[in-house]
Coordinates of C-alpha atoms and ligand atoms in Angstrom, one line a residue:
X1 CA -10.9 3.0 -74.4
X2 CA -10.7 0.6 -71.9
X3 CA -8.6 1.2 -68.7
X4 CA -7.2 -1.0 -66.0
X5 CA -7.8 -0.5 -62.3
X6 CA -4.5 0.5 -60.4
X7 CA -4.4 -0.1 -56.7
X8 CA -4.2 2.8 -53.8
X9 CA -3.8 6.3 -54.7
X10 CA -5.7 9.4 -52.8
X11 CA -7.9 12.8 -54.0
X12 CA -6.0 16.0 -52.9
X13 CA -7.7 18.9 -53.4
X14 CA -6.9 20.2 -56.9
X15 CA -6.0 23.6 -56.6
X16 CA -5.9 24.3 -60.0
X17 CA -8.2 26.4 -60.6
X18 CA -6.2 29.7 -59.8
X19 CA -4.3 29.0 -63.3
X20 CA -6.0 26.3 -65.6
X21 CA -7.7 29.3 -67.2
X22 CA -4.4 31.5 -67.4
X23 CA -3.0 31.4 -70.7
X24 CA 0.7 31.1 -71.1
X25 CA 2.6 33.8 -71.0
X26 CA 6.2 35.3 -71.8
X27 CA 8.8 36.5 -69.2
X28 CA 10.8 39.5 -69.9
X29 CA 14.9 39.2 -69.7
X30 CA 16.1 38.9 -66.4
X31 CA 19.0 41.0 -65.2
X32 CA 21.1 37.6 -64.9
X33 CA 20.3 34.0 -65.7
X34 CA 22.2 31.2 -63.7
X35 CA 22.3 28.1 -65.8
X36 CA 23.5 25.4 -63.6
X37 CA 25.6 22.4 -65.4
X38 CA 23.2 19.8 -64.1
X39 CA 19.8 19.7 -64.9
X40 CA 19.2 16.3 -65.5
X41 CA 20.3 12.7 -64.2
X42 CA 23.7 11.4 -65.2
X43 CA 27.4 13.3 -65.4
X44 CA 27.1 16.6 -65.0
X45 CA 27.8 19.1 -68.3
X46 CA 31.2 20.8 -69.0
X47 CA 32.1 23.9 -69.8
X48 CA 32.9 25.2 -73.3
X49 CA 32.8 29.1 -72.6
X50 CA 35.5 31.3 -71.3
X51 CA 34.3 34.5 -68.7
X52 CA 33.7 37.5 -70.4
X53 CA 32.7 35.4 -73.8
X54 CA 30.0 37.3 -75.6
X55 CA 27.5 34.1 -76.3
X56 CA 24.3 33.4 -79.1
X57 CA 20.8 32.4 -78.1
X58 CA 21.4 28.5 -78.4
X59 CA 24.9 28.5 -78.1
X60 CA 26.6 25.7 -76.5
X61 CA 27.5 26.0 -73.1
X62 CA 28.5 23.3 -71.1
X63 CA 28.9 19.8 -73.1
X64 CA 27.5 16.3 -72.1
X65 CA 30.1 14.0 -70.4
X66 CA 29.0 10.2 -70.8
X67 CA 26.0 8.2 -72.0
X68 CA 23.7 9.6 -69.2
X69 CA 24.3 13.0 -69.3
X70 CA 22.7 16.6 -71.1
X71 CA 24.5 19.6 -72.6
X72 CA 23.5 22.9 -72.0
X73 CA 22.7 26.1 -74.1
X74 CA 22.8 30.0 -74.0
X75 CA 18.9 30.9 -73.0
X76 CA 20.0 34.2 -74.5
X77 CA 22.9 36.2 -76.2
X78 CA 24.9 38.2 -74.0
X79 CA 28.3 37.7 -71.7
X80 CA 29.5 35.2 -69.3
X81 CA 30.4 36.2 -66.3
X82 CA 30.5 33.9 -63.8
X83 CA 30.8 30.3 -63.8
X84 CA 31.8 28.6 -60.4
X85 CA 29.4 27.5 -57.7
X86 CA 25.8 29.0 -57.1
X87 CA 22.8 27.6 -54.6
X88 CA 21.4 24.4 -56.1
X89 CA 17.6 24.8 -57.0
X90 CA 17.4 22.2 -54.3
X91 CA 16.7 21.4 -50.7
X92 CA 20.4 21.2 -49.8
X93 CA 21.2 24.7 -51.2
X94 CA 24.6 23.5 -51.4
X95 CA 26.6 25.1 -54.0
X96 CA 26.5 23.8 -57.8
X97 CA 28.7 24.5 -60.9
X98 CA 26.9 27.0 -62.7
X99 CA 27.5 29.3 -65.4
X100 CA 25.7 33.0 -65.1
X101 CA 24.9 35.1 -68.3
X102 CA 24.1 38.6 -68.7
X103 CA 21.7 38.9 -71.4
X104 CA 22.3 41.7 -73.6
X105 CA 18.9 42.4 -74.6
X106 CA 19.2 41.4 -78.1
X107 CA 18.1 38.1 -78.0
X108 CA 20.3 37.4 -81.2
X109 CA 20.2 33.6 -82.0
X110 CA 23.0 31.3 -83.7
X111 CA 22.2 29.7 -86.9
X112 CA 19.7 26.7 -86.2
X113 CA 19.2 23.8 -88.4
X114 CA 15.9 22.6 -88.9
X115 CA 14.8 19.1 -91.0
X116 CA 11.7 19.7 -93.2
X117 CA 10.9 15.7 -92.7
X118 CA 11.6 14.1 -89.5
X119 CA 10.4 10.7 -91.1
X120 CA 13.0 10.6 -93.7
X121 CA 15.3 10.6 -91.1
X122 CA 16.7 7.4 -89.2
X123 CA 16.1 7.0 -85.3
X124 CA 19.6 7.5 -84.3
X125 CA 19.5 10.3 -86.6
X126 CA 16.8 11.9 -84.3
X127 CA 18.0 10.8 -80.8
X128 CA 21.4 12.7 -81.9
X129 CA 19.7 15.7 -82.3
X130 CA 17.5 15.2 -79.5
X131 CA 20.7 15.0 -77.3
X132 CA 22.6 17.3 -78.8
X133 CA 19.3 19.7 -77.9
X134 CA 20.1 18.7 -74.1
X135 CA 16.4 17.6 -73.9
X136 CA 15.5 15.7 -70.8
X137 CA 12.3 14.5 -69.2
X138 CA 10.6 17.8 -68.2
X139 CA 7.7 16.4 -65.9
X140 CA 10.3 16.3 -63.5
X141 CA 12.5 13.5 -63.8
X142 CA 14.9 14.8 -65.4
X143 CA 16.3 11.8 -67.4
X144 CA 18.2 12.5 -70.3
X145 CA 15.3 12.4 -73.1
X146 CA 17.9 11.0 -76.1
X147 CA 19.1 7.5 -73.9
X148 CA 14.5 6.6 -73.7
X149 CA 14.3 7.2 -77.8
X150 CA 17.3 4.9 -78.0
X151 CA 15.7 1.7 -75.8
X152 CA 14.9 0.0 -79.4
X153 CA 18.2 -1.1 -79.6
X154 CA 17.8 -3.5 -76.5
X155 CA 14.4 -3.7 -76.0
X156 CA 11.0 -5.1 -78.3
X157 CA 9.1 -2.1 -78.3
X158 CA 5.4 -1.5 -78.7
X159 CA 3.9 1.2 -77.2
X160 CA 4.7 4.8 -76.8
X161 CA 2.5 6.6 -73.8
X162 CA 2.7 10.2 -73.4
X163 CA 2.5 11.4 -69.8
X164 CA -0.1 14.7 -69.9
X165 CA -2.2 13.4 -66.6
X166 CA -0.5 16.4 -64.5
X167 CA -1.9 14.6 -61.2
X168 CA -0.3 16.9 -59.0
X169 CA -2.2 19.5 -57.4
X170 CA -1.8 23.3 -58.9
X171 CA 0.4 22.3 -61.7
X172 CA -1.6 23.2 -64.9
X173 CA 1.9 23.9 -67.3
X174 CA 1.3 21.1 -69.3
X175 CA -3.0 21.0 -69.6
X176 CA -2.2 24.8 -71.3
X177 CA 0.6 23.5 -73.2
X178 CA -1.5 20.9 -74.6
X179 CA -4.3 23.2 -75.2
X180 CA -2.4 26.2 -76.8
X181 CA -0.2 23.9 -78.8
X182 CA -1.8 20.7 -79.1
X183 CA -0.6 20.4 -82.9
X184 CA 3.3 20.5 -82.1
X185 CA 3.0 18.2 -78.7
X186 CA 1.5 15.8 -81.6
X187 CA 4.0 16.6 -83.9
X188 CA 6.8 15.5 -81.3
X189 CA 4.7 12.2 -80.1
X190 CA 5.1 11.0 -84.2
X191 CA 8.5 12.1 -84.5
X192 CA 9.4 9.8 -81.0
X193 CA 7.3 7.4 -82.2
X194 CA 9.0 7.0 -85.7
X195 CA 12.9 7.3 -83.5
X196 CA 11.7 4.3 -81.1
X197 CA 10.3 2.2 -84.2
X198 CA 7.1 2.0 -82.5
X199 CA 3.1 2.3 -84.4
X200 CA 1.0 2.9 -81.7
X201 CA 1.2 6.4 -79.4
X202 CA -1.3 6.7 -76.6
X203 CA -1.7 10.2 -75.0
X204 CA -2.8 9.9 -71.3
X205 CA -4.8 13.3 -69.8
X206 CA -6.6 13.2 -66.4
X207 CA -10.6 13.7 -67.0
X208 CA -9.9 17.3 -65.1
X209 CA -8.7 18.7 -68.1
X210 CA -11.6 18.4 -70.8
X211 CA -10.2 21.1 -73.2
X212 CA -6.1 19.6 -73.2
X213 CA -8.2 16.4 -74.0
X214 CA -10.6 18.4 -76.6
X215 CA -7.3 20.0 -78.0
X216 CA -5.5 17.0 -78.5
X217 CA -8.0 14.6 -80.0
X218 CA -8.4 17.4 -82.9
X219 CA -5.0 17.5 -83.6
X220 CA -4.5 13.6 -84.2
X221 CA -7.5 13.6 -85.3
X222 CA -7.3 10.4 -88.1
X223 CA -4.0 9.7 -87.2
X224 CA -3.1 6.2 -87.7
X225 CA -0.5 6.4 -84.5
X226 CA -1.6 8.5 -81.9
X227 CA -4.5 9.2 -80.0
X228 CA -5.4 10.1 -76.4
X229 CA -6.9 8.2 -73.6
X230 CA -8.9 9.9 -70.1
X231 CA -7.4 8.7 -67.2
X232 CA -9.3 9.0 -64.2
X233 CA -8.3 12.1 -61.8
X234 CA -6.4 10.2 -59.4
X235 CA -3.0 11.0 -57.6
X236 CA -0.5 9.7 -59.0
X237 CA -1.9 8.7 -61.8
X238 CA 1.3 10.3 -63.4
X239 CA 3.4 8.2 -62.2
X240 CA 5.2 5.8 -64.8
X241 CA 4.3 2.8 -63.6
X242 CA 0.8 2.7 -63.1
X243 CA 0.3 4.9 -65.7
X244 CA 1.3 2.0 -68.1
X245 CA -0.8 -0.4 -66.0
X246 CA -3.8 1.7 -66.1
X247 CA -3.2 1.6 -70.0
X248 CA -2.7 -1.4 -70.9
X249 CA -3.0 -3.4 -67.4
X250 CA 0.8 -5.1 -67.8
X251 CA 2.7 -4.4 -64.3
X252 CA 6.3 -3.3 -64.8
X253 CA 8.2 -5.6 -62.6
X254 CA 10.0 -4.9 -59.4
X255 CA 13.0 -3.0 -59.9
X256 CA 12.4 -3.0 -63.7
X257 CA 11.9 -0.7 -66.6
X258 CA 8.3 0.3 -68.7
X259 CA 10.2 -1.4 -71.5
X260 CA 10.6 -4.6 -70.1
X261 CA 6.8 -4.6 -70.9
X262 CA 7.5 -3.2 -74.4
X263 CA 6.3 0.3 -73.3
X264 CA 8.0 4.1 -73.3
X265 CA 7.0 6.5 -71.5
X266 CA 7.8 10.9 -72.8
X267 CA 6.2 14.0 -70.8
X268 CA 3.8 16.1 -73.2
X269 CA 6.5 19.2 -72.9
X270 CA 9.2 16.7 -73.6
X271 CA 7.2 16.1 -76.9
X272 CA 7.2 19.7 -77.8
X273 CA 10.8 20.1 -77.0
X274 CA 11.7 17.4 -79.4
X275 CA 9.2 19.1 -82.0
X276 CA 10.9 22.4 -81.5
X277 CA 14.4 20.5 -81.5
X278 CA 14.0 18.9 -84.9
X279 CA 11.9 20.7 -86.7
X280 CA 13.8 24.4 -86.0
X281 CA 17.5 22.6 -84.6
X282 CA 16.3 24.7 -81.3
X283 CA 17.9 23.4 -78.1
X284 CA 16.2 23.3 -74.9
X285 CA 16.3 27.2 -73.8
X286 CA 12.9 27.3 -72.0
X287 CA 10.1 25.7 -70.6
X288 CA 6.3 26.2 -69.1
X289 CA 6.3 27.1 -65.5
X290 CA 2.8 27.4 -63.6
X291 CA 3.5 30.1 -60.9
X292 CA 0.8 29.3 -57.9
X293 CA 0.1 28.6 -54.3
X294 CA -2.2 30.7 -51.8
X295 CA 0.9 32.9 -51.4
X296 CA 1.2 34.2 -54.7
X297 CA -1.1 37.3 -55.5
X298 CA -1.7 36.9 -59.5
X299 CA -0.8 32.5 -59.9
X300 CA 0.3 32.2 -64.1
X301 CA 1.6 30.3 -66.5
X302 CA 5.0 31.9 -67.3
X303 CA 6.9 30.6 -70.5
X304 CA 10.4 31.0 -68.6
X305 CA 14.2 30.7 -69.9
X306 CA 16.2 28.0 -68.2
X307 CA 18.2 30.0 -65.4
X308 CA 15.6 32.6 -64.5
X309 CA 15.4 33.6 -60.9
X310 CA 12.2 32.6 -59.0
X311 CA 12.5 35.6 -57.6
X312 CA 11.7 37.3 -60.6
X313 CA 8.3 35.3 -61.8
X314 CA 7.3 35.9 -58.4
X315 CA 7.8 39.5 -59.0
X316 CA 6.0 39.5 -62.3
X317 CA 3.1 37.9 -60.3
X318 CA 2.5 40.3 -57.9
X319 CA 4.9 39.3 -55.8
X320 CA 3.7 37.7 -52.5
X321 CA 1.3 38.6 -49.9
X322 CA 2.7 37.1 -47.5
X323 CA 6.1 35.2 -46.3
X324 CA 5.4 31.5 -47.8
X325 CA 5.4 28.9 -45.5
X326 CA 7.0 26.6 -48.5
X327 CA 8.6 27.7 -51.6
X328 CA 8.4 24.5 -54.1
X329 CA 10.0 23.8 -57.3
X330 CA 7.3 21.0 -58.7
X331 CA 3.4 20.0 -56.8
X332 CA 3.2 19.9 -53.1
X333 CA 3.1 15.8 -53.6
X334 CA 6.5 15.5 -54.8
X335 CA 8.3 18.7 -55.3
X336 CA 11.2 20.0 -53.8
X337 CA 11.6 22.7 -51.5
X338 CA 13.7 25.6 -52.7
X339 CA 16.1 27.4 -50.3
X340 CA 15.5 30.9 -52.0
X341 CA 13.9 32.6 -54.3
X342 CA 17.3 33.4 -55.9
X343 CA 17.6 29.8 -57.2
X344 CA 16.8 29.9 -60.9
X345 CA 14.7 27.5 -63.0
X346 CA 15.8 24.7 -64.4
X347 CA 15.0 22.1 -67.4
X348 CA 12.5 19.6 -64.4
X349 CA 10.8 22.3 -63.0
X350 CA 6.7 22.6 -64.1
X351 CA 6.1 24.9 -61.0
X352 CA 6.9 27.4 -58.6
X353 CA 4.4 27.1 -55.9
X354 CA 4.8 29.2 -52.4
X355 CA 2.9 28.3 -50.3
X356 CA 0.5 29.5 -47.1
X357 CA 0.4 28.2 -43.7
X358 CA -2.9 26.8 -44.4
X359 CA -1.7 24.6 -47.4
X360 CA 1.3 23.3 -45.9
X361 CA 0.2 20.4 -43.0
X362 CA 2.8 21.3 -40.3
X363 CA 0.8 19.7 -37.1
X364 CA 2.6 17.4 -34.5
X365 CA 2.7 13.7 -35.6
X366 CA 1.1 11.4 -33.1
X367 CA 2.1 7.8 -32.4
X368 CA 0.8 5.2 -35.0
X369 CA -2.6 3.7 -34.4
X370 CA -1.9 1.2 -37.3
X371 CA -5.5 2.2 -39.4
X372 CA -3.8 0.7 -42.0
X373 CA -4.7 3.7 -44.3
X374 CA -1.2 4.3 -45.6
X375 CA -1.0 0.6 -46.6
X376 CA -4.7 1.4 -48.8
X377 CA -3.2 4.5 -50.0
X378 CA -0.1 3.1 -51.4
X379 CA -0.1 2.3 -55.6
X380 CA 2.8 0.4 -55.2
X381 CA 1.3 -2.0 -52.6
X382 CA 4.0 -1.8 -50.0
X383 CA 3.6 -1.4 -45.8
X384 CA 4.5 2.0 -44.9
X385 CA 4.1 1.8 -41.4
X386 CA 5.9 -1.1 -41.1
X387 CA 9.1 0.1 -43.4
X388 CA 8.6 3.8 -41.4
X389 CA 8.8 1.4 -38.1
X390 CA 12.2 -0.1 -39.2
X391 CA 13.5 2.9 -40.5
X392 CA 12.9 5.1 -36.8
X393 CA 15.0 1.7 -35.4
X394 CA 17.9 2.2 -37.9
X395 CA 17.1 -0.9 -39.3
X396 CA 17.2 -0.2 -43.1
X397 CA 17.9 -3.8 -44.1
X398 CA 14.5 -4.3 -42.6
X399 CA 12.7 -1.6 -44.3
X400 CA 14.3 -3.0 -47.4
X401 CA 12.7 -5.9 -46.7
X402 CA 9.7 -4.5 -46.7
X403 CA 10.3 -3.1 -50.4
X404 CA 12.1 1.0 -49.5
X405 CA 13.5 0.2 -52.9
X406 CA 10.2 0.0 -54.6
X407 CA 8.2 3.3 -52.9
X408 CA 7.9 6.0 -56.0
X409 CA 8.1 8.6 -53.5
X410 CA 4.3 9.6 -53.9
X411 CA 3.8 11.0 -50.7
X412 CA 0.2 9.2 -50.8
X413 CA 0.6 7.5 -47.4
X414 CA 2.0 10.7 -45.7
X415 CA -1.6 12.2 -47.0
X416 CA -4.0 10.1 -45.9
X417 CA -2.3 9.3 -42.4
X418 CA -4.0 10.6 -39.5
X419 CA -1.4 10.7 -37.3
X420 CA 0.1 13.3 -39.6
X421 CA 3.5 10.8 -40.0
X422 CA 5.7 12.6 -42.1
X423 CA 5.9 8.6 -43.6
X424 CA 7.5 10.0 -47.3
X425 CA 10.3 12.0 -45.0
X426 CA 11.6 8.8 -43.6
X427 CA 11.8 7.0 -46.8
X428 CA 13.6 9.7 -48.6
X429 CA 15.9 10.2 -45.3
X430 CA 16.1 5.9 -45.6
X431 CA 16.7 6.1 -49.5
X432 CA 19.6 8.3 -49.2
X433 CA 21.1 6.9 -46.4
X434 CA 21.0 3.7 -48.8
X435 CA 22.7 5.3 -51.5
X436 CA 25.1 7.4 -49.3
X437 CA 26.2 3.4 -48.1
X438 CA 26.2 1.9 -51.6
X439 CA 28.5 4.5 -52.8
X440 CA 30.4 4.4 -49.3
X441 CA 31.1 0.5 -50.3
X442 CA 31.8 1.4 -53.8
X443 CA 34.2 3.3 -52.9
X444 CA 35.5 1.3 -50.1
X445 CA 36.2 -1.6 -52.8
X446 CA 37.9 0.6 -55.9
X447 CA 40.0 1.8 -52.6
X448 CA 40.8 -1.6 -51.8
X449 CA 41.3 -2.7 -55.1
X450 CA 43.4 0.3 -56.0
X451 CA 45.8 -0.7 -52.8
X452 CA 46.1 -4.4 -54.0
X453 CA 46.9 -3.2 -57.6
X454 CA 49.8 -0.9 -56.1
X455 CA 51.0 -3.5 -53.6
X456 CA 51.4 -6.2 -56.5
X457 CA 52.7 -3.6 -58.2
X458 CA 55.6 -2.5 -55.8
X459 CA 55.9 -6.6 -55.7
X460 CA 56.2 -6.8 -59.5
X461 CA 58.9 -4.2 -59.3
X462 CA 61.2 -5.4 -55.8
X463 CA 60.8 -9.3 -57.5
X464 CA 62.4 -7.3 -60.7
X465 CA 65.0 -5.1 -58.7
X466 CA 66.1 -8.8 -57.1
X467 CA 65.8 -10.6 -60.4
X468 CA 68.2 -7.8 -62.1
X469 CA 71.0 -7.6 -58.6
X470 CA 71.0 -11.7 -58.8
X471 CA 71.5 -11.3 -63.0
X472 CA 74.4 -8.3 -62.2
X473 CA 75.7 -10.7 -59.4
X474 CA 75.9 -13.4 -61.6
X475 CA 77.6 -11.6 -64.8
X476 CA 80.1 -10.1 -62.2
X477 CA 80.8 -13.3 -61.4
X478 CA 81.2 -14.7 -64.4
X479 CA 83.4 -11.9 -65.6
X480 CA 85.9 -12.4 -62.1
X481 CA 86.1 -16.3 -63.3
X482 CA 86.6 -15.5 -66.6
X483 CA 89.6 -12.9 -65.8
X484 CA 90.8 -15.2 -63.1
X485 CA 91.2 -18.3 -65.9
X486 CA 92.7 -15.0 -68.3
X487 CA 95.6 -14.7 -65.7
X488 CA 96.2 -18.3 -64.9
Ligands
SF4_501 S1 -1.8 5.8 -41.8 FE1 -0.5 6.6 -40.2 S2 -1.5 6.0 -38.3 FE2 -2.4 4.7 -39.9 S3 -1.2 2.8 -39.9 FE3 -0.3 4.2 -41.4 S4 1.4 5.3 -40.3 FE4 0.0 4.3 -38.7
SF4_502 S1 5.5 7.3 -50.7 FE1 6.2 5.2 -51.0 S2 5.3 4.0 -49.4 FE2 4.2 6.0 -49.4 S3 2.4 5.7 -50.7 FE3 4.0 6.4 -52.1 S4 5.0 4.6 -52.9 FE4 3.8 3.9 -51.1

């Protein structure tokens, strides 16, 4: 198939070695799993379990609130017995809502309701079920999986591309996924295909992963809808954006969505979610998680429930052999660091990496010597150095100028710059200063709006107070003239 060029982009060292030939396999029950309320993008879920209620495998949890939003479900059966705040699975560690089961060891299942054809069934029919599964975009960004099956409603769709080119480095949670279960990834792809209306499904896999490409050409195989496509091993090849343009060469524009060009993009693990979700009714209760880094003494693929400790696939790992340097949820390109190894997995998470010294690039930055490289490096065509120079000035309206809005977050320039210029640190620290502001103002203007809506208010009500003494006023007059004339 013929592929577009993409600008920038760098070669990290792979890494992936240590578990592309691991098979996946199954983690034994935790003591406790801590299933935090959000686990995607939107409103957070709300609760619809009491503490101390003995819960199914797949019961419902915690329901959606809103169009952007995911419901969660009982990984196991067993008891509630917490649910208040726990350390997010996130760099802040703050506290997040979070409800924490104690599996009973029965592993005892509600009734699920399967659909013997998907096909016969209309797309809303399946983007219901999909949400009602909680199902969100598990390479990571988290975006509620049932709102992207529903864009045929607003936009002309044509193509549907499946995102298995796993460009970060030691992830390999998706290339065994798609080896060991290439028919029901393929399965899912049709049944999204059919719910966004669309006739053509393209499977994208990096050329580093021969057998997930092997696997998943058998599987469609003839099939009029979907068939994969080698991408070249490139970082990021995964993301979104240039992963349409390398497909079909259309450039999403600024600021836009995929399907402004028609296009929809689905993880390959989303794909078997929505296969397991339709076919069996199963919610989203687990996921692939590759377990690596130089720190780790046996790296794996673990099949993990949702709101299982890190601490405890480290454990079934080996453990560690020595304090990591970095614990990541997600590739050393664009993952997260953890604050502990008691945060538990959630629905985004495709790795647990901890990492050694030697893999984590800790030396000084020195001053800019404007090589240009990070502007060669970026895909999305932007200036680093020049939006990283505006940003260390507190200038962010000038860093916006210089496109902040646009950077994907790829960590590409921070990579290749020799200066060793934490560049991707400024423009997250930028980004959510910007946000921090635009909600500041948001909230700014309901405030003032809320204060002019009371103050007409209290004027609505004094104008009414004087209208009704001047009506009193008058009537008593009236009434003193009238009894007045009575007596004369
Ligand atoms: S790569 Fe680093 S040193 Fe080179 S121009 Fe960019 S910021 Fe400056
Ligand atoms: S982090 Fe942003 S600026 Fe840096 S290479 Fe990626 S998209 Fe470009």
């Amino acid at each position: 198939m013929k592929l577009f060029r993409i600008r920038g982009g760098v070669h990290p060292e792979e890494r992936k070695e240590a578990t592309a030939q691991r098979p996946i396999e199954a983690v034994p029950l935790p003591a406790l799993l801590r299933i935090p309320l959000q686990q995607h993008i939107g409103a957070p879920a709300e609760p619809v379990v009491r503490m101390g209620e003995r819960v199914l495998k797949g019961q419902l949890l915690a329901n959606s609130q809103g169009m952007i939003s995911a419901p969660v479900h009982a990984p196991t059966s067993g008891r509630i017995v917490r649910i208040g705040g726990y350390t997010a699975p996130h760099p802040s560690g703050l506290p997040v809502r979070t409800i924490t089961l104690e599996p009973d060891g029965k592993d005892q299942w509600i009734g699920l309701e399967g659909v013997d054809d998907p096909f016969a069934l209309e797309p809303e029919a399946i983007s219901a079920r999909v949400a009602a599964a909680g199902i969100v975009g598990m390479g990571g960004a988290t975006f509620p999986a049932a709102v992207k099956l529903n864009l045929r409603r607003r936009y002309r769709l044509r193509l549907l591309v499946i995102n298995g080119a796993e460009c970060e480095p030691y992830l390999t949670c998706d290339d065994r996924l798609m080896q060991e279960q290439a028919a029901e990834v393929v399965d899912g792809i049709r049944i999204m295909a059919h719910a966004l209306g669309v006739t053509r499904a393209l499977v994208a896999i990096e050329d580093n992963k021969p057998r997930a490409q092997e696997a998943m050409r058998m599987a469609c195989q003839g099939d009029p809808v979907v068939s994969v496509a080698g991408v070249p091993t490139r970082y990021p090849m995964g993301s979104e954006k240039h992963l349409v343009q390398a497909l079909t060469g259309l450039e999403t524009p600024a600021r836009g969505l995929t399907a402004d060009i028609g296009v929809v993009v689905h993880n390959a693990a989303t794909a078997f979610a929505v296969h397991e979700a339709i076919r069996f009714g199963k919610p989203l209760l687990e996921r692939v998680v590759t377990v690596s880094g130089g720190a780790v003494r046996t790296p794996r693929n673990l099949r993990t429930l949702l709101g299982t400790p890190v601490e405890h696939l480290l454990k079934l790992c080996g453990g560690t052999t020595a304090e990591p340097e970095r614990l990541l949820s997600g590739g050393p390109m664009m993952g997260q660091v953890l604050p502990s190894v008691r945060v538990p997995v959630v629905k985004g998470c495709n790795g647990i990496l901890a990492l050694t010294p030697d893999e984590v690039r800790s030396e000084r930055a020195m001053p800019c010597i404007r090589c240009a490289s990070c502007v060669g490096a970026c895909p999305c065509g932007l200036v680093p150095l020049e939006m990283a120079a505006y940003i260390r000035a507190g200038d962010l309206e000038g860093a916006a100028r210089f496109g902040l809005a646009d950077c994907i977050a790829c960590g590409s320039c921070s990579y290749v710059c020799p200066s060793r210029i934490p560049l991707v640190q400024y423009f997250n620290h930028a980004k959510g200063e910007v946000a921090a502001r635009e909600r500041a103002r948001v909230k700014q203007e309901e405030t003032r709006r809320l204060a002019a809506q009371k103050s007409e208010r209290l004027e609505r009500m004094a104008q009414a107070k004087r209208e009704a003494l001047a009506r009193r006023k008058a009537e008593m007059a009236a009434r003193k003239q009238a009894e007045a004339e009575a007596r004369a």
